[in-house]
CSV table of C-alpha atoms in Angstrom, one decimal:
chain,number,residue,atom,x,y,z
A,2,UNK,CA,-86.9,-174.7,-75.2
A,3,UNK,CA,-86.6,-177.1,-78.1
A,4,UNK,CA,-83.3,-177.1,-79.9
A,5,UNK,CA,-82.6,-177.2,-83.6
A,6,UNK,CA,-84.0,-180.4,-85.1
A,7,UNK,CA,-82.8,-182.0,-88.2
A,8,UNK,CA,-84.3,-184.9,-90.3
A,9,UNK,CA,-83.6,-187.5,-91.3
A,10,UNK,CA,-80.8,-188.6,-89.0
A,11,UNK,CA,-79.3,-190.8,-91.7
A,12,UNK,CA,-79.8,-190.8,-95.5
A,13,UNK,CA,-78.3,-193.2,-98.0
A,14,UNK,CA,-78.4,-192.3,-101.6
A,15,UNK,CA,-76.8,-193.5,-104.8
A,16,UNK,CA,-74.6,-191.3,-107.0
A,17,UNK,CA,-76.7,-189.1,-109.3
A,18,UNK,CA,-79.7,-189.0,-107.1
A,19,UNK,CA,-81.1,-186.0,-105.1
A,20,UNK,CA,-81.1,-185.6,-101.4
A,21,UNK,CA,-83.3,-183.4,-99.3
A,22,UNK,CA,-82.4,-182.5,-95.7
A,23,UNK,CA,-84.6,-180.6,-93.3
A,24,UNK,CA,-84.1,-178.3,-90.4
A,25,UNK,CA,-86.3,-176.6,-87.8
A,26,UNK,CA,-84.7,-173.8,-86.0
A,27,UNK,CA,-85.1,-172.8,-82.4
A,28,UNK,CA,-88.4,-171.0,-81.9
A,29,UNK,CA,-87.8,-167.3,-82.5
A,30,UNK,CA,-84.7,-167.7,-84.6
A,31,UNK,CA,-85.0,-166.3,-88.1
A,32,UNK,CA,-81.6,-167.2,-89.4
A,33,UNK,CA,-80.6,-170.7,-90.5
A,34,UNK,CA,-77.2,-171.8,-91.5
A,35,UNK,CA,-76.1,-175.0,-93.3
A,36,UNK,CA,-72.6,-176.5,-92.9
A,37,UNK,CA,-70.9,-179.5,-94.4
A,38,UNK,CA,-68.7,-181.5,-92.1
A,39,UNK,CA,-66.7,-184.0,-94.3
A,40,UNK,CA,-64.1,-186.3,-92.8
A,41,UNK,CA,-60.9,-184.4,-92.2
A,42,UNK,CA,-62.2,-181.1,-93.6
A,43,UNK,CA,-63.8,-179.5,-90.6
A,44,UNK,CA,-66.9,-177.4,-90.9
A,45,UNK,CA,-67.5,-175.7,-94.3
A,46,UNK,CA,-70.1,-173.0,-94.6
A,47,UNK,CA,-72.7,-173.9,-97.2
A,48,UNK,CA,-75.7,-171.5,-97.0
A,49,UNK,CA,-77.3,-168.8,-94.9
A,50,UNK,CA,-81.0,-168.0,-94.9
A,51,UNK,CA,-82.7,-165.2,-93.1
A,52,UNK,CA,-86.3,-164.1,-93.2
A,53,UNK,CA,-86.9,-166.4,-96.1
A,54,UNK,CA,-84.1,-165.2,-98.3
A,55,UNK,CA,-80.8,-166.7,-99.2
A,56,UNK,CA,-78.3,-164.2,-97.8
A,57,UNK,CA,-75.0,-165.8,-98.6
A,58,UNK,CA,-73.5,-169.1,-99.8
A,59,UNK,CA,-70.1,-170.7,-99.4
A,60,UNK,CA,-67.8,-172.1,-102.0
A,61,UNK,CA,-70.1,-174.9,-103.2
A,62,UNK,CA,-71.5,-175.7,-106.7
A,63,UNK,CA,-75.0,-174.7,-107.6
A,64,UNK,CA,-76.3,-178.2,-107.2
A,65,UNK,CA,-76.3,-177.4,-103.5
A,66,UNK,CA,-79.4,-175.3,-102.9
A,67,UNK,CA,-82.1,-174.7,-100.4
A,68,UNK,CA,-84.9,-172.6,-99.2
A,69,UNK,CA,-86.4,-171.2,-96.0
A,70,UNK,CA,-90.1,-171.4,-95.4
A,71,UNK,CA,-92.4,-168.8,-93.7
A,72,UNK,CA,-92.1,-170.6,-90.4
A,73,UNK,CA,-88.3,-170.3,-90.7
A,74,UNK,CA,-87.7,-174.0,-91.2
A,75,UNK,CA,-85.3,-174.8,-94.0
A,76,UNK,CA,-84.5,-177.4,-96.6
A,77,UNK,CA,-81.2,-178.2,-98.1
A,78,UNK,CA,-81.2,-179.9,-101.5
A,79,UNK,CA,-78.3,-181.6,-103.1
A,80,UNK,CA,-78.7,-182.6,-106.7
A,81,UNK,CA,-76.7,-185.0,-108.8
A,82,UNK,CA,-75.1,-186.5,-105.8
A,83,UNK,CA,-71.4,-187.3,-105.9
A,84,UNK,CA,-69.4,-189.7,-103.7
A,85,UNK,CA,-67.6,-186.8,-102.1
A,86,UNK,CA,-70.9,-185.3,-100.9
A,87,UNK,CA,-70.9,-188.0,-98.2
A,88,UNK,CA,-70.7,-186.0,-95.0
A,89,UNK,CA,-72.5,-184.8,-91.9
A,90,UNK,CA,-74.7,-181.9,-92.7
A,91,UNK,CA,-75.3,-179.6,-89.8
A,92,UNK,CA,-77.9,-176.9,-89.5
A,93,UNK,CA,-77.6,-174.1,-87.1
A,94,UNK,CA,-79.9,-171.2,-86.1
A,95,UNK,CA,-79.4,-167.9,-84.5
A,96,UNK,CA,-81.3,-164.8,-83.7
A,97,UNK,CA,-79.8,-161.3,-84.1
A,98,UNK,CA,-76.4,-161.6,-82.4
A,99,UNK,CA,-76.9,-164.8,-80.5
A,100,UNK,CA,-74.3,-167.5,-81.2
A,101,UNK,CA,-75.0,-170.4,-83.5
A,102,UNK,CA,-77.1,-173.2,-82.0
A,103,UNK,CA,-76.5,-176.5,-83.9
A,104,UNK,CA,-78.7,-179.5,-84.6
A,105,UNK,CA,-77.4,-183.1,-84.4
A,106,UNK,CA,-77.0,-183.3,-88.1
A,107,UNK,CA,-77.9,-185.5,-91.0
A,108,UNK,CA,-75.4,-188.1,-92.0
A,109,UNK,CA,-75.5,-188.4,-95.8
A,110,UNK,CA,-73.9,-191.4,-97.4
A,111,UNK,CA,-73.6,-191.6,-101.2
A,112,UNK,CA,-72.8,-194.9,-102.7
B,14,UNK,CA,-58.9,-163.4,-94.7
B,15,UNK,CA,-59.7,-164.8,-91.3
B,16,UNK,CA,-58.5,-168.2,-90.2
B,17,UNK,CA,-58.3,-170.5,-87.2
B,18,UNK,CA,-55.5,-172.9,-86.4
B,19,UNK,CA,-55.9,-175.7,-83.9
B,20,UNK,CA,-52.4,-177.2,-84.0
B,21,UNK,CA,-53.2,-180.3,-82.1
B,22,UNK,CA,-55.3,-182.8,-84.0
B,23,UNK,CA,-55.5,-185.3,-81.2
B,24,UNK,CA,-54.8,-185.0,-77.5
B,25,UNK,CA,-54.8,-187.7,-74.8
B,26,UNK,CA,-55.0,-186.8,-71.1
B,27,UNK,CA,-55.6,-188.8,-67.9
B,28,UNK,CA,-58.9,-188.4,-66.0
B,29,UNK,CA,-58.3,-185.7,-63.4
B,30,UNK,CA,-55.4,-184.1,-65.2
B,31,UNK,CA,-55.6,-180.5,-66.4
B,32,UNK,CA,-56.3,-179.7,-70.0
B,33,UNK,CA,-55.3,-176.9,-72.4
B,34,UNK,CA,-56.4,-176.9,-76.1
B,35,UNK,CA,-54.7,-174.4,-78.3
B,36,UNK,CA,-56.3,-172.1,-80.7
B,37,UNK,CA,-54.7,-169.4,-82.8
B,38,UNK,CA,-56.6,-167.1,-85.0
B,39,UNK,CA,-55.9,-164.6,-87.8
B,40,UNK,CA,-58.4,-161.7,-88.0
B,41,UNK,CA,-57.9,-158.0,-88.9
B,42,UNK,CA,-60.2,-156.5,-86.3
B,43,UNK,CA,-61.6,-157.3,-83.0
B,44,UNK,CA,-62.9,-160.8,-83.3
B,45,UNK,CA,-65.7,-162.8,-81.8
B,46,UNK,CA,-64.3,-166.1,-80.6
B,47,UNK,CA,-66.0,-169.3,-79.7
B,48,UNK,CA,-65.3,-172.8,-78.5
B,49,UNK,CA,-67.7,-175.6,-79.4
B,50,UNK,CA,-67.7,-179.3,-78.4
B,51,UNK,CA,-69.0,-182.1,-80.5
B,52,UNK,CA,-69.7,-185.6,-79.0
B,53,UNK,CA,-69.8,-188.5,-81.5
B,54,UNK,CA,-72.9,-188.4,-83.6
B,55,UNK,CA,-74.0,-185.1,-82.2
B,56,UNK,CA,-74.0,-181.5,-83.3
B,57,UNK,CA,-71.9,-178.8,-81.9
B,58,UNK,CA,-72.6,-177.4,-78.5
B,59,UNK,CA,-71.4,-173.9,-77.5
B,60,UNK,CA,-69.0,-174.0,-74.6
B,61,UNK,CA,-68.1,-170.4,-74.3
B,62,UNK,CA,-67.7,-167.2,-76.3
B,63,UNK,CA,-65.7,-164.0,-76.2
B,64,UNK,CA,-67.1,-160.8,-77.5
B,65,UNK,CA,-65.4,-158.1,-75.5
B,66,UNK,CA,-64.5,-157.2,-71.9
B,67,UNK,CA,-62.8,-159.5,-69.5
B,68,UNK,CA,-60.3,-161.6,-71.4
B,69,UNK,CA,-60.9,-164.7,-69.2
B,70,UNK,CA,-64.2,-166.2,-70.2
B,71,UNK,CA,-66.0,-168.9,-68.2
B,72,UNK,CA,-68.1,-171.4,-69.9
B,73,UNK,CA,-70.2,-174.5,-69.3
B,74,UNK,CA,-68.9,-177.8,-67.9
B,75,UNK,CA,-66.1,-176.1,-66.0
B,76,UNK,CA,-64.3,-174.8,-69.1
B,77,UNK,CA,-62.6,-171.4,-69.4
B,78,UNK,CA,-60.7,-169.7,-72.2
B,79,UNK,CA,-58.4,-166.7,-72.2
B,80,UNK,CA,-58.2,-164.2,-75.1
B,81,UNK,CA,-54.7,-163.0,-75.7
B,82,UNK,CA,-54.6,-160.4,-78.4
B,83,UNK,CA,-50.8,-160.1,-78.5
B,84,UNK,CA,-50.6,-163.8,-79.2
B,85,UNK,CA,-53.7,-164.1,-81.3
B,86,UNK,CA,-54.7,-167.0,-79.2
B,87,UNK,CA,-57.9,-168.2,-77.4
B,88,UNK,CA,-56.8,-171.3,-75.6
B,89,UNK,CA,-59.4,-173.5,-73.8
B,90,UNK,CA,-58.6,-174.9,-70.4
B,91,UNK,CA,-60.1,-177.1,-67.7
B,92,UNK,CA,-58.4,-177.8,-64.4
B,93,UNK,CA,-59.6,-181.4,-64.0
B,94,UNK,CA,-60.8,-183.5,-67.0
B,95,UNK,CA,-63.7,-186.0,-66.6
B,96,UNK,CA,-64.1,-189.0,-68.8
B,97,UNK,CA,-67.3,-187.4,-70.2
B,98,UNK,CA,-65.2,-184.6,-71.7
B,99,UNK,CA,-63.9,-187.0,-74.4
B,100,UNK,CA,-65.1,-185.3,-77.6
B,101,UNK,CA,-64.0,-183.1,-80.4
B,102,UNK,CA,-63.4,-179.4,-79.7
B,103,UNK,CA,-63.7,-176.6,-82.3
B,104,UNK,CA,-62.4,-173.1,-82.0
B,105,UNK,CA,-64.1,-170.5,-84.2
B,106,UNK,CA,-63.6,-166.9,-85.1
B,107,UNK,CA,-66.0,-164.4,-86.6
B,108,UNK,CA,-66.7,-160.7,-87.1
B,109,UNK,CA,-68.5,-158.7,-84.6
B,110,UNK,CA,-71.1,-157.8,-87.1
B,111,UNK,CA,-72.5,-159.0,-90.4
B,112,UNK,CA,-73.9,-162.4,-89.5
B,113,UNK,CA,-72.6,-165.7,-88.5
B,114,UNK,CA,-72.0,-166.9,-92.1
B,115,UNK,CA,-68.6,-165.4,-91.7
B,116,UNK,CA,-67.7,-167.6,-88.8
B,117,UNK,CA,-64.7,-169.7,-89.6
B,118,UNK,CA,-64.1,-173.0,-87.7
B,119,UNK,CA,-60.9,-174.7,-86.9
B,120,UNK,CA,-60.3,-178.3,-88.0
B,121,UNK,CA,-60.9,-179.5,-84.4
B,122,UNK,CA,-59.0,-181.2,-81.7
B,123,UNK,CA,-60.1,-184.7,-80.7
B,124,UNK,CA,-59.7,-185.3,-76.9
B,125,UNK,CA,-59.3,-188.8,-75.5
B,126,UNK,CA,-59.5,-189.3,-71.8
B,127,UNK,CA,-57.9,-192.3,-70.2
B,128,UNK,CA,-58.6,-193.7,-66.8
């Protein structure tokens, strides 16, 4: 079975720009989770999508947003990029009570 | 509020030696507990999980973990470490219902394996 796939692998943006990150969950998984892994801060929960709806969001400003498409893939958008947004962004999927399965992440660098 | 503490930021062990990574959690009810491993440049891979039942849980790659409710701990162990085990290890705690958005991760323990 194909795992969670994320694209792009690396993304370099300048401050003030917008970034779009993409995630395809494991086939059959309807829930997608986004996490930010900044250096020294561990994994911080960003957003949870299930069945096309945003179900919960973590303690992040509104410029972090996203959506889930009918095929359950998901997009994370970060507007008005700031230097501190530089991090590894991880997507995970799950189905019902299965544990989280993670992708390899998108490394976002803001200069 | 739930929390996870991994007191060791960095651990170095010799190849072939035993390993124990510590994890303490704070949670008001019966938790779900997880250990994940992250190799450089990779995502997190699930090593093992505890939901209920036997408190000694076997995982992949020869790892095991023991849930001790009285100590609020879920330490990860391996009897003989291989060089390929060098990675960062994350303990996580979550509720037994309500979705994985409530899973809280520890800050990780980076394992270095020396020959």
